[in-house]
Coordinates of C-alpha atoms in Angstrom, one line a residue:
X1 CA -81.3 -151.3 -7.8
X2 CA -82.5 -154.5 -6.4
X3 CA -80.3 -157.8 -7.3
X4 CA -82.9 -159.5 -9.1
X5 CA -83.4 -156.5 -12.3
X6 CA -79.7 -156.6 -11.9
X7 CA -78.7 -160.0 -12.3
X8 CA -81.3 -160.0 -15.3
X9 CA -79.5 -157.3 -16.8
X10 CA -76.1 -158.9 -15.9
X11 CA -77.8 -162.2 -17.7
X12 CA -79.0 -160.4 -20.9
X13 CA -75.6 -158.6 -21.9
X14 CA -73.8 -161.7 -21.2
X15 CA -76.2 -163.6 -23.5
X16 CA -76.2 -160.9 -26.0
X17 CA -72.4 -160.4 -26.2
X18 CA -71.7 -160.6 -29.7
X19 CA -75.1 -159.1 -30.6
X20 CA -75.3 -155.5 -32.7
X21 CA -77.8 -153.9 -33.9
X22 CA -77.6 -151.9 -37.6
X23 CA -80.3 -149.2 -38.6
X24 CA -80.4 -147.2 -42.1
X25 CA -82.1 -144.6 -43.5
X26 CA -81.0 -143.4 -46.8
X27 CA -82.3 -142.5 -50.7
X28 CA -83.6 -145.9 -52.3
X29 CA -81.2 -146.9 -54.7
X30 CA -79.6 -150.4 -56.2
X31 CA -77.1 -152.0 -54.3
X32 CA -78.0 -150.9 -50.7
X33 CA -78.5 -154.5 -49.3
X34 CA -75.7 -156.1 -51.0
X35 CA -73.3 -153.6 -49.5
X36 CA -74.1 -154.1 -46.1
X37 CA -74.6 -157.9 -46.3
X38 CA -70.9 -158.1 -48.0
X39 CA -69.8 -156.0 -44.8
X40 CA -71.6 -158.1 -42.4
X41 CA -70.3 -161.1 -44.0
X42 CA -66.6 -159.8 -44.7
X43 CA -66.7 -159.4 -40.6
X44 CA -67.8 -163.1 -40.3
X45 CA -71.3 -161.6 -38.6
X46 CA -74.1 -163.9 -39.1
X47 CA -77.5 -162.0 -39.3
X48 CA -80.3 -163.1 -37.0
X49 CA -83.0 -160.6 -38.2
X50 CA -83.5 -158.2 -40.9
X51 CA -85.8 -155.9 -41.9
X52 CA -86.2 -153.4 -44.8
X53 CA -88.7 -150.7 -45.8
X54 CA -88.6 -148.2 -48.6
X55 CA -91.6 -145.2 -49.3
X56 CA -90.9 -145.8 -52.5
X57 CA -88.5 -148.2 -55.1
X58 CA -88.6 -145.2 -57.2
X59 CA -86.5 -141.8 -55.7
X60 CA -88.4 -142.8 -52.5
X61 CA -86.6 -143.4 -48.4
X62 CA -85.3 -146.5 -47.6
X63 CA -85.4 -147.8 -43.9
X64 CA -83.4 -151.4 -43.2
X65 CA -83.0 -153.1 -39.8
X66 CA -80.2 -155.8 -39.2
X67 CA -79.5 -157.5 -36.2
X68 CA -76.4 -159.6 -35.7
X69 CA -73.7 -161.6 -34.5
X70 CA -70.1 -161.4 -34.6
X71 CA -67.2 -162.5 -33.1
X72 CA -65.8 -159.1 -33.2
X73 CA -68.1 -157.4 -30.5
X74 CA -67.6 -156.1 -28.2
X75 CA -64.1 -155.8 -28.3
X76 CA -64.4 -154.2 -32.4
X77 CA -67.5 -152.0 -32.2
X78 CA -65.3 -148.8 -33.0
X79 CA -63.9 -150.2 -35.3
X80 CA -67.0 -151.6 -37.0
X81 CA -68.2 -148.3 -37.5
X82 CA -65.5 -147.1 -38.7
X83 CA -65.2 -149.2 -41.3
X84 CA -69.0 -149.2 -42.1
X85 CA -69.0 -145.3 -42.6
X86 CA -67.4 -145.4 -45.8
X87 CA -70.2 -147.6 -46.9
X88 CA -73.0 -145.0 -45.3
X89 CA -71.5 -142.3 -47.0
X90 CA -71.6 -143.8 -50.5
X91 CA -75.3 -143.9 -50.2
X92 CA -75.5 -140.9 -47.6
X93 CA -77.0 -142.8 -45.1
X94 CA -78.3 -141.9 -41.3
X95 CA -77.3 -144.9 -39.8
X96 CA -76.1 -146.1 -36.2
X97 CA -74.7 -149.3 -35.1
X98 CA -74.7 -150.7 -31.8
X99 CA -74.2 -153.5 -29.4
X100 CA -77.3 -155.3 -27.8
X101 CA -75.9 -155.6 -24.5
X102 CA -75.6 -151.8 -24.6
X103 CA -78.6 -151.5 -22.4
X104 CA -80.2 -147.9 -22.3
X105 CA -80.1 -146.3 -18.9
X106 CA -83.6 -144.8 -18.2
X107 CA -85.1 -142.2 -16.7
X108 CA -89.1 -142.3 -15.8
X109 CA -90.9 -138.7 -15.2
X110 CA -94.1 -139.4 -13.6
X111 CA -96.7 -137.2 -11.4
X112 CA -100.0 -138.6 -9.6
X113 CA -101.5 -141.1 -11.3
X114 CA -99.1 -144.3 -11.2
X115 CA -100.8 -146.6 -13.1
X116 CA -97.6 -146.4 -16.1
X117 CA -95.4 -146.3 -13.5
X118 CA -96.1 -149.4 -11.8
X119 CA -96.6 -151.3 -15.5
X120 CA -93.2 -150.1 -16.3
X121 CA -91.2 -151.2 -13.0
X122 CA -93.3 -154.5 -12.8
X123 CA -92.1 -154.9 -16.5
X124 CA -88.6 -153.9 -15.4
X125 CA -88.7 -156.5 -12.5
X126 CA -89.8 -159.6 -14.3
X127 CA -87.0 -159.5 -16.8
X128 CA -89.8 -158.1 -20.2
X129 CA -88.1 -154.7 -20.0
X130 CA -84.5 -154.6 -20.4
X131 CA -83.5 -151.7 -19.5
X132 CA -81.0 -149.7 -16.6
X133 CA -83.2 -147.9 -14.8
X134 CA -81.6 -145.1 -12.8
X135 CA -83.9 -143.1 -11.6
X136 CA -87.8 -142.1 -11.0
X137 CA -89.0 -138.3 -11.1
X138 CA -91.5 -136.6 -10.1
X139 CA -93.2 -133.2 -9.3
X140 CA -95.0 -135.3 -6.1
X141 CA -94.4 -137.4 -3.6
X142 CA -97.0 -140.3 -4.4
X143 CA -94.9 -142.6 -5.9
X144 CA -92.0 -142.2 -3.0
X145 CA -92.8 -145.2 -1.3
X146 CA -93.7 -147.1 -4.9
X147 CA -89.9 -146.6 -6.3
X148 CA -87.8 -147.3 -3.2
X149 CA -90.0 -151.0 -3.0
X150 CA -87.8 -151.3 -6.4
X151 CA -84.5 -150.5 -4.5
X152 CA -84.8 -147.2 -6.9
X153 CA -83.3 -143.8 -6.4
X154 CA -86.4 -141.1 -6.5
X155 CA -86.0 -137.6 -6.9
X156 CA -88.3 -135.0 -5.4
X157 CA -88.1 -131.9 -7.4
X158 CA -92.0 -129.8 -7.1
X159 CA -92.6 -127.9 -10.6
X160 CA -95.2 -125.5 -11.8
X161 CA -95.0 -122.8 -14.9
X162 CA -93.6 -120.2 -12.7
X163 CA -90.1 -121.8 -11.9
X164 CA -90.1 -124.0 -14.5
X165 CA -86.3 -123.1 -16.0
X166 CA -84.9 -123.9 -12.6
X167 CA -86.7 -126.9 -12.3
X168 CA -85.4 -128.3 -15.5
X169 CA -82.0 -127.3 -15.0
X170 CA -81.8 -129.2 -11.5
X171 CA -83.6 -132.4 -14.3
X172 CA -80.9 -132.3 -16.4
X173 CA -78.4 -132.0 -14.4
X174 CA -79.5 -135.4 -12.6
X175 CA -80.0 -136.8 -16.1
X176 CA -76.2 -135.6 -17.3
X177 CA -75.3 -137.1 -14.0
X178 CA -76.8 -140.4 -14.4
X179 CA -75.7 -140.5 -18.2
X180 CA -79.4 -140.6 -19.6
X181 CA -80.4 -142.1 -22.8
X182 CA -83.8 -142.9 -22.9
X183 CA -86.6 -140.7 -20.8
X184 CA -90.0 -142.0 -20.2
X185 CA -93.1 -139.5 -19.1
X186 CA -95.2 -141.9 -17.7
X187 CA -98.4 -139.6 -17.4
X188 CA -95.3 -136.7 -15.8
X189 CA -98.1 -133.9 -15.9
X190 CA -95.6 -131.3 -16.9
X191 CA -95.2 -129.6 -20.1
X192 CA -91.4 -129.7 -21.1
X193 CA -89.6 -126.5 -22.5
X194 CA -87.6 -126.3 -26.1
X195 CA -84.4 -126.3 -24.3
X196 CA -85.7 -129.8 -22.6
X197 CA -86.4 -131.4 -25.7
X198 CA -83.5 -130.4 -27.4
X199 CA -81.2 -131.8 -25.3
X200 CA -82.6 -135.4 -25.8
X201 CA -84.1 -135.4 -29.4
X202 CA -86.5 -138.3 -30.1
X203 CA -85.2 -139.6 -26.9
X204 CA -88.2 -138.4 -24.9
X205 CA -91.5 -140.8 -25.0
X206 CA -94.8 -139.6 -24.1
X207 CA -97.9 -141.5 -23.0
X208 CA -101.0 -139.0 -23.7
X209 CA -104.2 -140.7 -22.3
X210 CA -106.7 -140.4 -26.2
X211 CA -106.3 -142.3 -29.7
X212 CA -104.4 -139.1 -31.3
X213 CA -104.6 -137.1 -33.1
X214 CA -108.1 -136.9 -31.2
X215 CA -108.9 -135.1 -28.2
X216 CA -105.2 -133.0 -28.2
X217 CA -103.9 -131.5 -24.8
X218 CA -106.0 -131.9 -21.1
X219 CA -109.6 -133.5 -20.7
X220 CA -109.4 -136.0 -23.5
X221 CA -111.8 -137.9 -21.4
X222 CA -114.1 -135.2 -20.8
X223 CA -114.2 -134.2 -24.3
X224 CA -114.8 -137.6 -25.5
X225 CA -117.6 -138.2 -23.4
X226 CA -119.1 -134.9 -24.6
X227 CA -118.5 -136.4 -28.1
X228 CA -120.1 -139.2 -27.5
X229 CA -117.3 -141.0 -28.9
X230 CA -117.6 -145.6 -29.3
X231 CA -113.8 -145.9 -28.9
X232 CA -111.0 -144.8 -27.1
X233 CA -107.6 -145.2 -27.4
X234 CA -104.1 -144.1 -25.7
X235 CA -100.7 -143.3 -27.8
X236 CA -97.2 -143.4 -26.9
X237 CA -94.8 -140.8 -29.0
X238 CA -91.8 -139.2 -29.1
X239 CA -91.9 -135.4 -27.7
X240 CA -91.3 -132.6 -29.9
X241 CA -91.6 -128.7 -28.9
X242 CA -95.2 -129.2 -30.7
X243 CA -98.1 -130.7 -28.0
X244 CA -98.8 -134.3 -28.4
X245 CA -97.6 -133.7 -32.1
X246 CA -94.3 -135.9 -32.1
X247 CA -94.2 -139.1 -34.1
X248 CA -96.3 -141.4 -33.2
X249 CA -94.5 -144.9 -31.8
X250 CA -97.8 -147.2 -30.8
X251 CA -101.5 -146.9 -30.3
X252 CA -104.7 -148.9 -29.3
X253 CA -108.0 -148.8 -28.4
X254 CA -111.1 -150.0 -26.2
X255 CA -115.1 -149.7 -27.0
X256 CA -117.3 -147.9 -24.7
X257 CA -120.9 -147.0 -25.1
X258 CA -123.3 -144.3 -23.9
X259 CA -123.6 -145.9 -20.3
X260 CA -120.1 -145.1 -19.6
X261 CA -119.6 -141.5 -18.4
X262 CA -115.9 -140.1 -17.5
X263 CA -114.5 -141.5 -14.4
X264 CA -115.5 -145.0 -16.7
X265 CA -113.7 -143.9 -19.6
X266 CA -111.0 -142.5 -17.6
X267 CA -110.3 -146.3 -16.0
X268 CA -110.6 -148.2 -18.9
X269 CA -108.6 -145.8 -20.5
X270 CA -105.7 -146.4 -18.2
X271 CA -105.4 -150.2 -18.7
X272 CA -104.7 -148.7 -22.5
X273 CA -102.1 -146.7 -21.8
X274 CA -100.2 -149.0 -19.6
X275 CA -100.1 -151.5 -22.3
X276 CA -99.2 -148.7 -24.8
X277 CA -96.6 -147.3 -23.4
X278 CA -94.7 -150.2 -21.8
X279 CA -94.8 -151.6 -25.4
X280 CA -93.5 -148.1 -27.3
X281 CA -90.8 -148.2 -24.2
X282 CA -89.7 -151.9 -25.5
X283 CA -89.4 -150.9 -29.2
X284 CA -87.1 -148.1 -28.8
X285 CA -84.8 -150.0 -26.1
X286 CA -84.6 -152.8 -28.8
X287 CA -83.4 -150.1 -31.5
X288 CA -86.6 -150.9 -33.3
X289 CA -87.8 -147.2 -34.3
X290 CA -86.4 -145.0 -37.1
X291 CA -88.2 -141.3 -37.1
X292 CA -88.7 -140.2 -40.7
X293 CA -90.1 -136.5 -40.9
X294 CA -92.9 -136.9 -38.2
X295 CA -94.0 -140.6 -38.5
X296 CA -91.7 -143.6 -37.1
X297 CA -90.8 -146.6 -38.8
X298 CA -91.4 -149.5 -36.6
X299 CA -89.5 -152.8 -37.2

């Protein structure tokens, strides 16, 4: 890593110290916010932002984002949570607590077309996307020389359907290696295997190049020209074992008209998807997603 990302990520957990981060999901019932204020409160933790979201007041989901400051952190995080899951079972809650300054370390999955890439590392430089970035992957060389201009480690590994299982093993073994969290596809061309996915679930963020769920799988371009489409759009999500079905996380769009034929739709389309991706990248590094059934609930 070069010193400048590094002394920014040096500079953020230092500022964010005494930061956590507290998300819940949980049946909608009375007394849910009182609890957990009366435990932020009993730990002298003064809230900086909350958030809160239920499906519905009656018998419906209720989704609540805190984030904090306390004295005790970092020193009491265990202990935090251990106090805190007696409250979470009471209302049989999903919940995790964190610190801030518990960056994510990140791996990026690319292939050829390193327009992503570059918005993500250019993102990562200036300081907008806090996150430890260990490694870039990729099934080509292209983006060799791109990575190491970023003091990054890349790793070489060619893939295709027919040694697919070994090539995944030799993934997650650098990922197990590197301690992985978060893994971003930025446009990786490869479609990932059950056993992939289940290793990281909902930890696995995909950038697929149409405004799903429109234009599913390869060609969206092609298709939409053959549509005859107005708009087109990009969307980040989470990966499930179900093709460009996982929860969405963000999407946007861009007009075209009947002038434009693929190759235009194809570059306007990729100034969409660096924008949509680096943002969905962003959210979940700031703890800001909660899956619920196959939608996410962004605060």
């Amino acid at each position: 890593m070069t010193s400048y990302p590094k002394e920014q990520i040096q500079a953020y957990k230092e500022k964010h110290k005494q930061t956590g981060r507290l998300l819940i999901k949980c049946p909608d019932q009375p007394g849910i916010v009182s609890a957990v204020t009366r435990f932020l409160h009993k730990n002298e933790a003064n809230i900086i932002e909350s958030n809160q979201y239920t499906t519905d007041p009656q018998d419906g989901t209720f989704f609540m984002r805190i984030e904090f400051e306390s004295k005790k952190l970092p020193a009491k995080e265990e202990e935090l949570k251990h106090d805190f899951s007696e409250i979470a079972l009471s209302f049989d809650m999903e919940w995790s607590l964190k610190g801030a300054y518990d960056v994510k370390k990140t791996a990026i999955f690319a292939s050829k077309e390193l327009h992503c890439l570059r918005e993500l590392l250019l993102e990562w430089q200036s300081g907008d996307l806090i996150a430890d970035i260990k490694m870039v992957v990729s099934n080509h060389e292209d983006c060799k020389e791109l990575v190491e201009s970023f003091g990054l480690p890349f790793f070489h590994i060619p893939s295709n359907k027919h040694i697919r299982k070994q090539v995944e093993e030799k993934q997650l073994e650098l990922l197990k290696e590197y301690d992985i969290d978060l893994i971003v596809l930025a446009r990786y061309m490869q479609i990932l295997t059950p056993e992939f996915v289940a290793a990281y679930p909902f930890q696995i963020i995909n950038i697929h190049h149409s405004f799903l769920p429109a234009f599913i799988g390869a060609n969206p371009h092609k298709r939409a020209y053959d549509r005859g489409v107005k708009l087109i759009g990009a969307t980040s999500h989470y990966v499930t074992n179900d093709l460009d079905e996982g929860p969405i996380i963000e999407q946007d769009i861009i007009r075209v008209d009947h002038r434009d034929n693929v190759e235009d739709l194809k570059k306007m389309g990729r100034s969409v998807e660096r924008t949509v991706l680096a943002r969905g990248v962003k959210w979940d590094l700031e703890d800001r997603l909660i899956v619920h059934e196959n939608k996410t609930i962004v605060f």
